PDB file of C-alpha atoms in Angstrom:
ATOM      1  CA  MET A 985      58.546 -21.457   3.968  1.00  0.00           C
ATOM      2  CA  SER A 986      57.958 -23.720   7.033  1.00  0.00           C
ATOM      3  CA  GLY A 987      61.715 -23.744   7.882  1.00  0.00           C
ATOM      4  CA  GLN A 988      61.868 -19.942   7.561  1.00  0.00           C
ATOM      5  CA  VAL A 989      59.079 -19.606  10.156  1.00  0.00           C
ATOM      6  CA  LEU A 990      60.840 -21.910  12.499  1.00  0.00           C
ATOM      7  CA  ALA A 991      64.110 -20.116  12.076  1.00  0.00           C
ATOM      8  CA  TRP A 992      62.307 -16.793  12.632  1.00  0.00           C
ATOM      9  CA  ALA A 993      60.994 -18.090  16.059  1.00  0.00           C
ATOM     10  CA  ARG A 994      64.228 -19.575  17.064  1.00  0.00           C
ATOM     11  CA  LEU A 995      66.195 -16.379  16.474  1.00  0.00           C
ATOM     12  CA  ARG A 996      63.753 -14.489  18.815  1.00  0.00           C
ATOM     13  CA  GLY A 997      63.576 -17.078  21.503  1.00  0.00           C
ATOM     14  CA  TYR A 998      59.922 -17.951  20.601  1.00  0.00           C
ATOM     15  CA  ARG A 999      58.169 -21.329  20.157  1.00  0.00           C
ATOM     16  CA  VAL A1000      55.875 -21.728  17.064  1.00  0.00           C
ATOM     17  CA  ALA A1001      53.518 -24.323  15.676  1.00  0.00           C
ATOM     18  CA  TRP A1002      50.862 -24.438  13.128  1.00  0.00           C
ATOM     19  CA  GLY A1003      48.164 -26.808  11.815  1.00  0.00           C
ATOM     20  CA  ALA A1004      44.858 -27.240   9.780  1.00  0.00           C
ATOM     21  CA  LEU A1005      41.762 -25.324  10.849  1.00  0.00           C
ATOM     22  CA  GLU A1006      40.459 -28.508  12.475  1.00  0.00           C
ATOM     23  CA  ALA A1007      42.684 -27.698  15.419  1.00  0.00           C
ATOM     24  CA  ALA A1008      40.860 -24.323  15.951  1.00  0.00           C
ATOM     25  CA  ASP A1009      37.541 -26.111  15.737  1.00  0.00           C
ATOM     26  CA  LEU A1010      38.608 -28.705  18.270  1.00  0.00           C
ATOM     27  CA  ALA A1011      39.871 -25.977  20.640  1.00  0.00           C
ATOM     28  CA  CYS A1012      36.433 -24.340  20.604  1.00  0.00           C
ATOM     29  CA  HIS A1013      34.704 -27.692  21.088  1.00  0.00           C
ATOM     30  CA  ASP A1014      36.997 -28.479  24.054  1.00  0.00           C
ATOM     31  CA  VAL A1015      35.809 -25.424  25.909  1.00  0.00           C
ATOM     32  CA  VAL A1016      32.154 -25.740  24.989  1.00  0.00           C
ATOM     33  CA  GLY A1017      32.122 -29.335  26.015  1.00  0.00           C
ATOM     34  CA  ARG A1018      33.458 -28.433  29.459  1.00  0.00           C
ATOM     35  CA  ARG A1019      30.850 -25.759  29.834  1.00  0.00           C
ATOM     36  CA  ASN A1020      28.076 -28.195  28.860  1.00  0.00           C
ATOM     37  CA  SER A1021      29.376 -30.873  31.360  1.00  0.00           C
ATOM     38  CA  GLY A1022      29.441 -28.361  34.080  1.00  0.00           C
ATOM     39  CA  GLU A1023      33.203 -28.452  34.510  1.00  0.00           C
ATOM     40  CA  ILE A1024      33.399 -24.750  33.645  1.00  0.00           C
ATOM     41  CA  ASP A1025      31.119 -22.584  35.695  1.00  0.00           C
ATOM     42  CA  ALA A1026      28.315 -21.145  33.481  1.00  0.00           C
ATOM     43  CA  GLY A1027      28.811 -17.657  34.911  1.00  0.00           C
ATOM     44  CA  PHE A1028      32.507 -17.609  34.358  1.00  0.00           C
ATOM     45  CA  TYR A1029      32.109 -18.984  30.762  1.00  0.00           C
ATOM     46  CA  ALA A1030      29.564 -16.071  29.965  1.00  0.00           C
ATOM     47  CA  SER A1031      31.908 -13.497  31.265  1.00  0.00           C
ATOM     48  CA  ASN A1032      35.216 -14.751  30.064  1.00  0.00           C
ATOM     49  CA  LEU A1033      34.921 -17.204  27.288  1.00  0.00           C
ATOM     50  CA  GLY A1034      31.765 -16.334  25.218  1.00  0.00           C
ATOM     51  CA  TRP A1035      33.857 -14.161  22.807  1.00  0.00           C
ATOM     52  CA  PHE A1036      35.494 -16.858  20.777  1.00  0.00           C
ATOM     53  CA  ARG A1037      34.346 -18.177  17.306  1.00  0.00           C
ATOM     54  CA  SER A1038      35.317 -20.873  14.905  1.00  0.00           C
ATOM     55  CA  PRO A1039      37.236 -19.901  11.788  1.00  0.00           C
ATOM     56  CA  GLU A1040      34.767 -18.494   9.167  1.00  0.00           C
ATOM     57  CA  THR A1041      37.319 -18.103   6.220  1.00  0.00           C
ATOM     58  CA  PRO A1042      38.232 -21.436   4.628  1.00  0.00           C
ATOM     59  CA  ALA A1043      40.625 -19.744   2.410  1.00  0.00           C
ATOM     60  CA  LEU A1044      42.881 -18.993   5.582  1.00  0.00           C
ATOM     61  CA  GLY A1045      43.711 -22.724   5.683  1.00  0.00           C
ATOM     62  CA  ARG A1046      46.237 -22.687   8.477  1.00  0.00           C
ATOM     63  CA  VAL A1047      46.192 -21.716  12.107  1.00  0.00           C
ATOM     64  CA  LEU A1048      49.507 -20.597  13.617  1.00  0.00           C
ATOM     65  CA  VAL A1049      50.357 -19.990  17.364  1.00  0.00           C
ATOM     66  CA  VAL A1050      53.404 -18.365  18.752  1.00  0.00           C
ATOM     67  CA  ALA A1051      54.601 -18.698  22.460  1.00  0.00           C
ATOM     68  CA  MET A1052      56.604 -15.597  23.470  1.00  0.00           C
ATOM     69  CA  PRO A1053      58.515 -15.622  26.813  1.00  0.00           C
ATOM     70  CA  ARG A1054      57.324 -12.614  28.909  1.00  0.00           C
ATOM     71  CA  PRO A1055      58.702 -11.171  32.193  1.00  0.00           C
ATOM     72  CA  ALA A1056      56.591  -9.862  35.002  1.00  0.00           C
ATOM     73  CA  HIS A1057      56.732  -6.062  35.528  1.00  0.00           C
ATOM     74  CA  SER A1058      56.862  -3.779  38.453  1.00  0.00           C
ATOM     75  CA  VAL A1059      55.279  -0.301  39.173  1.00  0.00           C
ATOM     76  CA  TRP A1060      55.767   1.893  42.237  1.00  0.00           C
ATOM     77  CA  PHE A1061      53.467   3.583  44.611  1.00  0.00           C
ATOM     78  CA  GLU A1062      54.433   6.305  47.213  1.00  0.00           C
ATOM     79  CA  PHE A1063      52.520   5.165  50.327  1.00  0.00           C
ATOM     80  CA  ASP A1064      52.931   6.178  53.966  1.00  0.00           C
ATOM     81  CA  GLY A1065      56.197   7.999  53.189  1.00  0.00           C
ATOM     82  CA  SER A1066      57.921   5.209  51.249  1.00  0.00           C
ATOM     83  CA  PRO A1067      57.927   3.816  47.826  1.00  0.00           C
ATOM     84  CA  ARG A1068      56.083   0.382  47.547  1.00  0.00           C
ATOM     85  CA  GLN A1069      56.717  -1.982  44.548  1.00  0.00           C
ATOM     86  CA  ALA A1070      53.742  -3.814  43.065  1.00  0.00           C
ATOM     87  CA  ILE A1071      54.175  -6.745  40.711  1.00  0.00           C
ATOM     88  CA  ILE A1072      52.142  -7.348  37.508  1.00  0.00           C
ATOM     89  CA  PRO A1073      52.373 -10.943  36.269  1.00  0.00           C
ATOM     90  CA  PRO A1074      53.607 -11.703  32.719  1.00  0.00           C
ATOM     91  CA  THR A1075      51.143 -11.048  29.794  1.00  0.00           C
ATOM     92  CA  TYR A1076      49.236  -7.989  31.336  1.00  0.00           C
ATOM     93  CA  VAL A1077      51.510  -5.260  30.106  1.00  0.00           C
ATOM     94  CA  ARG A1078      50.888  -4.458  26.496  1.00  0.00           C
ATOM     95  CA  TYR A1079      48.978  -7.537  25.932  1.00  0.00           C
ATOM     96  CA  ARG A1080      46.956  -6.442  22.986  1.00  0.00           C
ATOM     97  CA  ASP A1081      49.589  -4.262  21.411  1.00  0.00           C
ATOM     98  CA  LEU A1082      51.866  -7.183  21.044  1.00  0.00           C
ATOM     99  CA  PHE A1083      49.395  -9.107  18.868  1.00  0.00           C
ATOM    100  CA  ASP A1084      49.632  -6.405  16.148  1.00  0.00           C
ATOM    101  CA  GLU A1085      53.358  -6.054  16.599  1.00  0.00           C
ATOM    102  CA  LEU A1086      54.007  -9.790  16.167  1.00  0.00           C
ATOM    103  CA  ALA A1087      51.769  -9.869  13.125  1.00  0.00           C
ATOM    104  CA  ARG A1088      53.671  -7.022  11.507  1.00  0.00           C
ATOM    105  CA  ASP A1089      56.997  -8.821  12.220  1.00  0.00           C
ATOM    106  CA  LEU A1090      55.708 -12.005  10.719  1.00  0.00           C
ATOM    107  CA  GLN A1091      54.434 -10.307   7.593  1.00  0.00           C
ATOM    108  CA  SER A1092      57.458  -8.054   7.030  1.00  0.00           C
ATOM    109  CA  THR A1093      60.149 -10.603   7.631  1.00  0.00           C
ATOM    110  CA  VAL A1094      59.157 -14.268   6.917  1.00  0.00           C
ATOM    111  CA  LEU A1095      55.655 -14.660   5.399  1.00  0.00           C
ATOM    112  CA  PRO A1096      55.283 -14.247   1.525  1.00  0.00           C
ATOM    113  CA  SER A1097      54.359 -10.816   0.264  1.00  0.00           C
ATOM    114  CA  GLY A1098      50.608 -10.456   0.390  1.00  0.00           C
ATOM    115  CA  SER A1099      49.933 -13.176   2.869  1.00  0.00           C
ATOM    116  CA  ARG A1100      46.900 -12.674   5.052  1.00  0.00           C
ATOM    117  CA  LEU A1101      47.195 -12.896   8.804  1.00  0.00           C
ATOM    118  CA  GLU A1102      44.110 -12.573  11.118  1.00  0.00           C
ATOM    119  CA  ARG A1103      43.996 -12.883  14.810  1.00  0.00           C
ATOM    120  CA  ALA A1104      42.267 -16.102  15.793  1.00  0.00           C
ATOM    121  CA  GLN A1105      39.404 -15.451  18.204  1.00  0.00           C
ATOM    122  CA  VAL A1106      39.655 -18.981  19.720  1.00  0.00           C
ATOM    123  CA  PRO A1107      40.675 -20.359  23.130  1.00  0.00           C
ATOM    124  CA  LEU A1108      44.468 -20.028  22.724  1.00  0.00           C
ATOM    125  CA  LYS A1109      45.562 -22.461  25.507  1.00  0.00           C
ATOM    126  CA  SER A1110      43.404 -25.198  24.083  1.00  0.00           C
ATOM    127  CA  LEU A1111      44.524 -24.267  20.444  1.00  0.00           C
ATOM    128  CA  ALA A1112      48.235 -24.363  21.350  1.00  0.00           C
ATOM    129  CA  VAL A1113      47.810 -27.713  23.107  1.00  0.00           C
ATOM    130  CA  ARG A1114      45.995 -29.204  19.957  1.00  0.00           C
ATOM    131  CA  LEU A1115      49.003 -27.997  17.928  1.00  0.00           C
ATOM    132  CA  GLY A1116      51.406 -29.743  20.247  1.00  0.00           C
ATOM    133  CA  LEU A1117      53.076 -26.436  21.172  1.00  0.00           C
ATOM    134  CA  VAL A1118      52.382 -26.579  24.883  1.00  0.00           C
ATOM    135  CA  ARG A1119      51.089 -28.988  27.564  1.00  0.00           C
ATOM    136  CA  TYR A1120      48.702 -28.338  30.425  1.00  0.00           C
ATOM    137  CA  GLY A1121      49.793 -28.105  34.036  1.00  0.00           C
ATOM    138  CA  ARG A1122      47.559 -29.025  36.954  1.00  0.00           C
ATOM    139  CA  ASN A1123      46.888 -25.395  37.465  1.00  0.00           C
ATOM    140  CA  ASN A1124      45.176 -25.226  34.008  1.00  0.00           C
ATOM    141  CA  LEU A1125      48.007 -23.074  32.685  1.00  0.00           C
ATOM    142  CA  THR A1126      49.986 -24.175  29.626  1.00  0.00           C
ATOM    143  CA  TYR A1127      53.790 -24.828  29.635  1.00  0.00           C
ATOM    144  CA  ALA A1128      56.121 -24.426  26.661  1.00  0.00           C
ATOM    145  CA  PRO A1129      59.466 -26.453  26.580  1.00  0.00           C
ATOM    146  CA  ASP A1130      62.200 -24.544  28.394  1.00  0.00           C
ATOM    147  CA  LEU A1131      59.935 -21.467  28.827  1.00  0.00           C
ATOM    148  CA  GLY A1132      57.420 -22.849  31.389  1.00  0.00           C
ATOM    149  CA  SER A1133      54.204 -20.862  31.750  1.00  0.00           C
ATOM    150  CA  TYR A1134      55.719 -17.480  31.659  1.00  0.00           C
ATOM    151  CA  VAL A1135      54.646 -17.010  28.090  1.00  0.00           C
ATOM    152  CA  GLN A1136      52.029 -15.143  26.089  1.00  0.00           C
ATOM    153  CA  LEU A1137      50.178 -17.104  23.410  1.00  0.00           C
ATOM    154  CA  PHE A1138      49.344 -15.485  19.963  1.00  0.00           C
ATOM    155  CA  GLY A1139      47.031 -17.165  17.464  1.00  0.00           C
ATOM    156  CA  TYR A1140      46.486 -16.256  13.810  1.00  0.00           C
ATOM    157  CA  PHE A1141      44.630 -17.666  10.843  1.00  0.00           C
ATOM    158  CA  THR A1142      46.783 -17.395   7.727  1.00  0.00           C
ATOM    159  CA  ASP A1143      46.849 -18.349   3.995  1.00  0.00           C
ATOM    160  CA  ALA A1144      50.674 -18.640   3.977  1.00  0.00           C
ATOM    161  CA  PRO A1145      51.848 -21.856   2.523  1.00  0.00           C
ATOM    162  CA  LEU A1146      52.833 -23.628   5.874  1.00  0.00           C
ATOM    163  CA  SER A1147      53.311 -27.428   5.071  1.00  0.00           C
ATOM    164  CA  LEU A1148      51.938 -30.255   7.293  1.00  0.00           C
ATOM    165  CA  SER A1149      53.512 -33.578   7.687  1.00  0.00           C
ATOM    166  CA  LYS A1150      51.747 -36.538   6.030  1.00  0.00           C
ATOM    167  CA  GLY A1151      48.974 -37.735   8.135  1.00  0.00           C
ATOM    168  CA  TRP A1152      48.951 -34.690  10.325  1.00  0.00           C
ATOM    169  CA  LEU A1153      46.415 -34.873  13.236  1.00  0.00           C
ATOM    170  CA  PRO A1154      45.748 -32.408  16.088  1.00  0.00           C
ATOM    171  CA  SER A1155      47.373 -33.464  19.388  1.00  0.00           C
ATOM    172  CA  GLU A1156      45.343 -34.839  22.279  1.00  0.00           C
ATOM    173  CA  PRO A1157      45.408 -32.701  25.440  1.00  0.00           C
ATOM    174  CA  GLU A1158      48.044 -34.029  27.847  1.00  0.00           C
ATOM    175  CA  LEU A1159      49.116 -33.131  31.377  1.00  0.00           C
ATOM    176  CA  LEU A1160      52.691 -32.607  32.304  1.00  0.00           C
ATOM    177  CA  ALA A1161      54.240 -35.743  33.554  1.00  0.00           C
ATOM    178  CA  THR A1162      55.532 -33.843  36.623  1.00  0.00           C
ATOM    179  CA  CYS A1163      52.071 -33.041  37.632  1.00  0.00           C
ATOM    180  CA  GLU A1164      51.115 -36.626  38.279  1.00  0.00           C
ATOM    181  CA  SER A1165      53.034 -36.687  41.627  1.00  0.00           C
ATOM    182  CA  CYS A1166      53.342 -33.051  42.346  1.00  0.00           C
ATOM    183  CA  THR A1167      50.904 -31.017  44.518  1.00  0.00           C
ATOM    184  CA  ALA A1168      52.969 -27.745  44.691  1.00  0.00           C
ATOM    185  CA  CYS A1169      50.524 -25.561  42.983  1.00  0.00           C
ATOM    186  CA  ARG A1170      47.573 -26.959  44.743  1.00  0.00           C
ATOM    187  CA  ASP A1171      49.170 -26.392  48.167  1.00  0.00           C
ATOM    188  CA  ALA A1172      50.124 -22.805  47.208  1.00  0.00           C
ATOM    189  CA  CYS A1173      46.773 -21.654  45.765  1.00  0.00           C
ATOM    190  CA  PRO A1174      45.297 -19.168  48.282  1.00  0.00           C
ATOM    191  CA  THR A1175      41.719 -19.720  47.178  1.00  0.00           C
ATOM    192  CA  GLY A1176      41.413 -23.443  46.789  1.00  0.00           C
ATOM    193  CA  ALA A1177      40.915 -23.193  43.025  1.00  0.00           C
ATOM    194  CA  ILE A1178      43.103 -26.256  42.306  1.00  0.00           C
ATOM    195  CA  GLY A1179      41.183 -29.303  43.703  1.00  0.00           C
ATOM    196  CA  GLU A1180      42.001 -32.869  44.303  1.00  0.00           C
ATOM    197  CA  ASP A1181      38.944 -34.196  42.712  1.00  0.00           C
ATOM    198  CA  ARG A1182      39.739 -32.970  39.078  1.00  0.00           C
ATOM    199  CA  VAL A1183      42.450 -31.592  36.859  1.00  0.00           C
ATOM    200  CA  LEU A1184      40.516 -28.650  35.559  1.00  0.00           C
ATOM    201  CA  LEU A1185      40.983 -25.546  37.561  1.00  0.00           C
ATOM    202  CA  ARG A1186      37.797 -24.006  39.268  1.00  0.00           C
ATOM    203  CA  ALA A1187      38.296 -20.773  37.445  1.00  0.00           C
ATOM    204  CA  GLU A1188      35.412 -19.099  39.385  1.00  0.00           C
ATOM    205  CA  ARG A1189      37.561 -19.394  42.571  1.00  0.00           C
ATOM    206  CA  CYS A1190      40.814 -18.420  40.896  1.00  0.00           C
ATOM    207  CA  LEU A1191      42.228 -15.165  42.417  1.00  0.00           C
ATOM    208  CA  THR A1192      43.156 -13.969  38.914  1.00  0.00           C
ATOM    209  CA  SER A1193      39.533 -14.083  37.727  1.00  0.00           C
ATOM    210  CA  LEU A1194      38.325 -12.415  41.012  1.00  0.00           C
ATOM    211  CA  ASN A1195      40.637  -9.482  40.843  1.00  0.00           C
ATOM    212  CA  GLU A1196      40.117  -8.834  37.029  1.00  0.00           C
ATOM    213  CA  SER A1197      36.361  -8.558  37.750  1.00  0.00           C
ATOM    214  CA  PRO A1198      34.923  -5.282  39.215  1.00  0.00           C
ATOM    215  CA  ASP A1199      32.554  -7.345  41.347  1.00  0.00           C
ATOM    216  CA  PRO A1200      33.004  -7.051  45.071  1.00  0.00           C
ATOM    217  CA  TRP A1201      35.389  -9.425  46.797  1.00  0.00           C
ATOM    218  CA  PRO A1202      33.472 -12.629  47.782  1.00  0.00           C
ATOM    219  CA  ALA A1203      33.174 -13.017  51.636  1.00  0.00           C
ATOM    220  CA  TRP A1204      35.134 -16.275  51.540  1.00  0.00           C
ATOM    221  CA  LEU A1205      38.310 -14.753  49.941  1.00  0.00           C
ATOM    222  CA  PRO A1206      41.162 -14.614  52.405  1.00  0.00           C
ATOM    223  CA  SER A1207      42.396 -11.049  53.156  1.00  0.00           C
ATOM    224  CA  ASN A1208      45.954 -12.012  52.792  1.00  0.00           C
ATOM    225  CA  ALA A1209      45.574 -13.835  49.413  1.00  0.00           C
ATOM    226  CA  HIS A1210      46.812 -10.852  47.330  1.00  0.00           C
ATOM    227  CA  SER A1211      50.327 -10.659  46.203  1.00  0.00           C
ATOM    228  CA  CYS A1212      50.065  -8.934  42.801  1.00  0.00           C
ATOM    229  CA  LEU A1213      48.563  -5.739  41.560  1.00  0.00           C
ATOM    230  CA  VAL A1214      46.378  -7.783  39.194  1.00  0.00           C
ATOM    231  CA  GLY A1215      46.440 -11.525  38.550  1.00  0.00           C
ATOM    232  CA  CYS A1216      48.225 -14.046  40.780  1.00  0.00           C
ATOM    233  CA  LEU A1217      51.623 -15.827  40.695  1.00  0.00           C
ATOM    234  CA  ALA A1218      51.089 -18.184  43.711  1.00  0.00           C
ATOM    235  CA  CYS A1219      50.822 -21.434  41.569  1.00  0.00           C
ATOM    236  CA  GLN A1220      53.492 -20.472  38.993  1.00  0.00           C
ATOM    237  CA  THR A1221      56.366 -19.460  41.252  1.00  0.00           C
ATOM    238  CA  VAL A1222      56.311 -22.762  43.181  1.00  0.00           C
ATOM    239  CA  CYS A1223      56.033 -24.827  40.055  1.00  0.00           C
ATOM    240  CA  PRO A1224      59.149 -26.949  39.303  1.00  0.00           C
ATOM    241  CA  GLU A1225      58.535 -26.868  35.591  1.00  0.00           C
ATOM    242  CA  ASN A1226      59.109 -22.935  35.638  1.00  0.00           C
ATOM    243  CA  PRO A1227      62.420 -21.006  35.383  1.00  0.00           C
ATOM    244  CA  LEU A1228      63.008 -18.240  37.891  1.00  0.00           C
ATOM    245  CA  LEU A1229      60.660 -15.359  37.140  1.00  0.00           C
ATOM    246  CA  ALA A1230      62.240 -12.266  35.501  1.00  0.00           C
ATOM    247  CA  VAL A1231      60.786  -8.873  36.593  1.00  0.00           C
ATOM    248  CA  SER A1232      61.265  -5.785  34.459  1.00  0.00           C
ATOM    249  CA  ASP A1233      60.812  -2.364  36.080  1.00  0.00           C
ATOM    250  CA  THR A1234      58.480  -0.270  34.028  1.00  0.00           C
ATOM    251  CA  GLY A1235      59.765   2.967  35.445  1.00  0.00           C
ATOM    252  CA  VAL A1236      56.234   3.970  36.203  1.00  0.00           C
ATOM    253  CA  ALA A1237      55.982   5.498  39.704  1.00  0.00           C
ATOM    254  CA  PHE A1238      52.932   7.205  41.262  1.00  0.00           C
ATOM    255  CA  THR A1239      53.235  10.034  43.709  1.00  0.00           C
ATOM    256  CA  ALA A1240      51.684   9.895  47.192  1.00  0.00           C
ATOM    257  CA  GLU A1241      48.824  12.149  45.838  1.00  0.00           C
ATOM    258  CA  GLU A1242      48.213   9.942  42.791  1.00  0.00           C
ATOM    259  CA  THR A1243      48.308   6.868  45.076  1.00  0.00           C
ATOM    260  CA  VAL A1244      45.483   8.330  47.140  1.00  0.00           C
ATOM    261  CA  THR A1245      43.434   9.155  43.930  1.00  0.00           C
ATOM    262  CA  ILE A1246      43.940   5.561  42.768  1.00  0.00           C
ATOM    263  CA  LEU A1247      42.873   4.098  46.044  1.00  0.00           C
ATOM    264  CA  ASP A1248      39.828   6.417  46.103  1.00  0.00           C
ATOM    265  CA  GLY A1249      38.956   5.367  42.661  1.00  0.00           C
ATOM    266  CA  ARG A1250      38.109   8.803  41.586  1.00  0.00           C
ATOM    267  CA  HIS A1251      38.097   8.440  37.752  1.00  0.00           C
ATOM    268  CA  ASP A1252      36.568  11.740  37.175  1.00  0.00           C
ATOM    269  CA  SER A1253      39.031  13.692  39.263  1.00  0.00           C
ATOM    270  CA  PRO A1254      41.257  16.346  37.587  1.00  0.00           C
ATOM    271  CA  GLY A1255      44.392  14.143  38.400  1.00  0.00           C
ATOM    272  CA  TRP A1256      43.094  11.065  36.606  1.00  0.00           C
ATOM    273  CA  ASP A1257      44.103  12.197  33.148  1.00  0.00           C
ATOM    274  CA  ALA A1258      47.829  12.343  34.283  1.00  0.00           C
ATOM    275  CA  LEU A1259      47.402   8.990  35.837  1.00  0.00           C
ATOM    276  CA  ARG A1260      46.068   7.555  32.639  1.00  0.00           C
ATOM    277  CA  ARG A1261      49.063   8.742  30.773  1.00  0.00           C
ATOM    278  CA  LYS A1262      51.265   6.782  33.197  1.00  0.00           C
ATOM    279  CA  LEU A1263      48.978   3.711  32.837  1.00  0.00           C
ATOM    280  CA  ASP A1264      49.306   4.034  29.092  1.00  0.00           C
ATOM    281  CA  VAL A1265      53.023   3.420  29.286  1.00  0.00           C
ATOM    282  CA  VAL A1266      52.326  -0.206  30.321  1.00  0.00           C
ATOM    283  CA  ARG A1267      48.926  -0.464  28.508  1.00  0.00           C
ATOM    284  CA  LEU A1268      47.417  -1.973  31.600  1.00  0.00           C
ATOM    285  CA  SER A1269      43.672  -2.235  30.784  1.00  0.00           C
ATOM    286  CA  GLU A1270      42.450  -3.193  34.236  1.00  0.00           C
ATOM    287  CA  GLU A1271      41.972   0.536  35.268  1.00  0.00           C
ATOM    288  CA  ALA A1272      38.520   0.000  36.702  1.00  0.00           C
ATOM    289  CA  VAL A1273      39.860  -2.409  39.480  1.00  0.00           C
ATOM    290  CA  LEU A1274      43.271  -0.803  40.032  1.00  0.00           C
ATOM    291  CA  GLY A1275      42.314   1.151  43.208  1.00  0.00           C
ATOM    292  CA  ARG A1276      40.386  -1.798  44.779  1.00  0.00           C
ATOM    293  CA  ASN A1277      43.333  -4.209  43.964  1.00  0.00           C
ATOM    294  CA  LEU A1278      45.929  -1.798  45.335  1.00  0.00           C
ATOM    295  CA  ARG A1279      44.074  -1.383  48.526  1.00  0.00           C
ATOM    296  CA  ALA A1280      43.840  -5.238  48.885  1.00  0.00           C
ATOM    297  CA  LEU A1281      47.509  -5.504  48.259  1.00  0.00           C
ATOM    298  CA  LEU A1282      48.452  -2.926  50.876  1.00  0.00           C
ATOM    299  CA  ASP A1283      45.969  -4.424  53.355  1.00  0.00           C
ATOM    300  CA  ALA A1284      47.454  -7.869  52.814  1.00  0.00           C
ATOM    301  CA  GLY A1285      50.708  -6.594  54.134  1.00  0.00           C
ATOM    302  CA  ARG A1286      52.501  -7.229  50.854  1.00  0.00           C
ATOM    303  CA  PRO A1287      53.517  -3.798  49.487  1.00  0.00           C
ATOM    304  CA  ASP A1288      56.527  -5.468  47.828  1.00  0.00           C
ATOM    305  CA  SER A1289      56.962  -8.569  45.911  1.00  0.00           C
ATOM    306  CA  GLU A1290      57.203 -11.766  47.877  1.00  0.00           C
ATOM    307  CA  VAL A1291      57.651 -13.999  44.856  1.00  0.00           C
ATOM    308  CA  PRO A1292      61.004 -15.532  43.894  1.00  0.00           C
ATOM    309  CA  VAL A1293      62.262 -13.379  41.013  1.00  0.00           C
ATOM    310  CA  HIS A1294      65.468 -12.166  39.444  1.00  0.00           C
ATOM    311  CA  PRO A1295      66.120  -8.851  37.834  1.00  0.00           C
ATOM    312  CA  ASP A1296      65.404  -8.638  34.126  1.00  0.00           C
ATOM    313  CA  ARG A1297      68.652  -8.641  32.239  1.00  0.00           C
TER     314      ARG A1297
END
């Protein structure tokens, strides 16, 4: 069984690891402990991390995590008479859909018939680290061997008979060896979220957190910080542990009229339903902040990607 799961992942270019439920408990405790110590901002925790829970079904005795390589994606906006490309970092496009698709693939091709597979509502980065699947970088992202940080993590509880080595124990969190003497991500961060005084990212200052939130931009945020439609790639594209970023064109393009509607944020306008159909192609859930982020991207003078990328092959 275990060998079949490893072969399934290898065939698809994924990385996979599993362990006892203890790893999921520890992943939850890792994050709660950092909140209690003040390392994680209380407001950020409440808004972004309060959803997870420890496993509640002992019968699902294994936790399994898959790391899937993902490209960035591009969409196009007609603005001032010319098409402008905007980059969406890996994991945003069809993020939720892929959890269901991956689960169906596992159940239909490799897990025993009748096996249960439930999505694990736990901090996936911490869980994947505890399973030895990935290691942390200084930017608080996790890195899978040969894939870097351009991956989406999927976590599931299962009753499938996945064997563990004798004396199996969860891994201790470790920093990539490269990070010990490298400051590339810290130097590239446009908001100072990666500090010199600690390893843990100051998530409340991270541009990704700021542009996923509908709150107004903080006064201290540099106007030229924006380079993506949502999220940020500044620390990843300079990281020596990462491969060159692939970008896949979604084929989604917005007309000049649609671009104006998005920039105005008129979600109740007659044209918004047509816009939503285009957004549904990429399953981008950040609709509420789309107009504000696009305006910031255009105002920053970066209508096109300025990150080192190569076309998706």
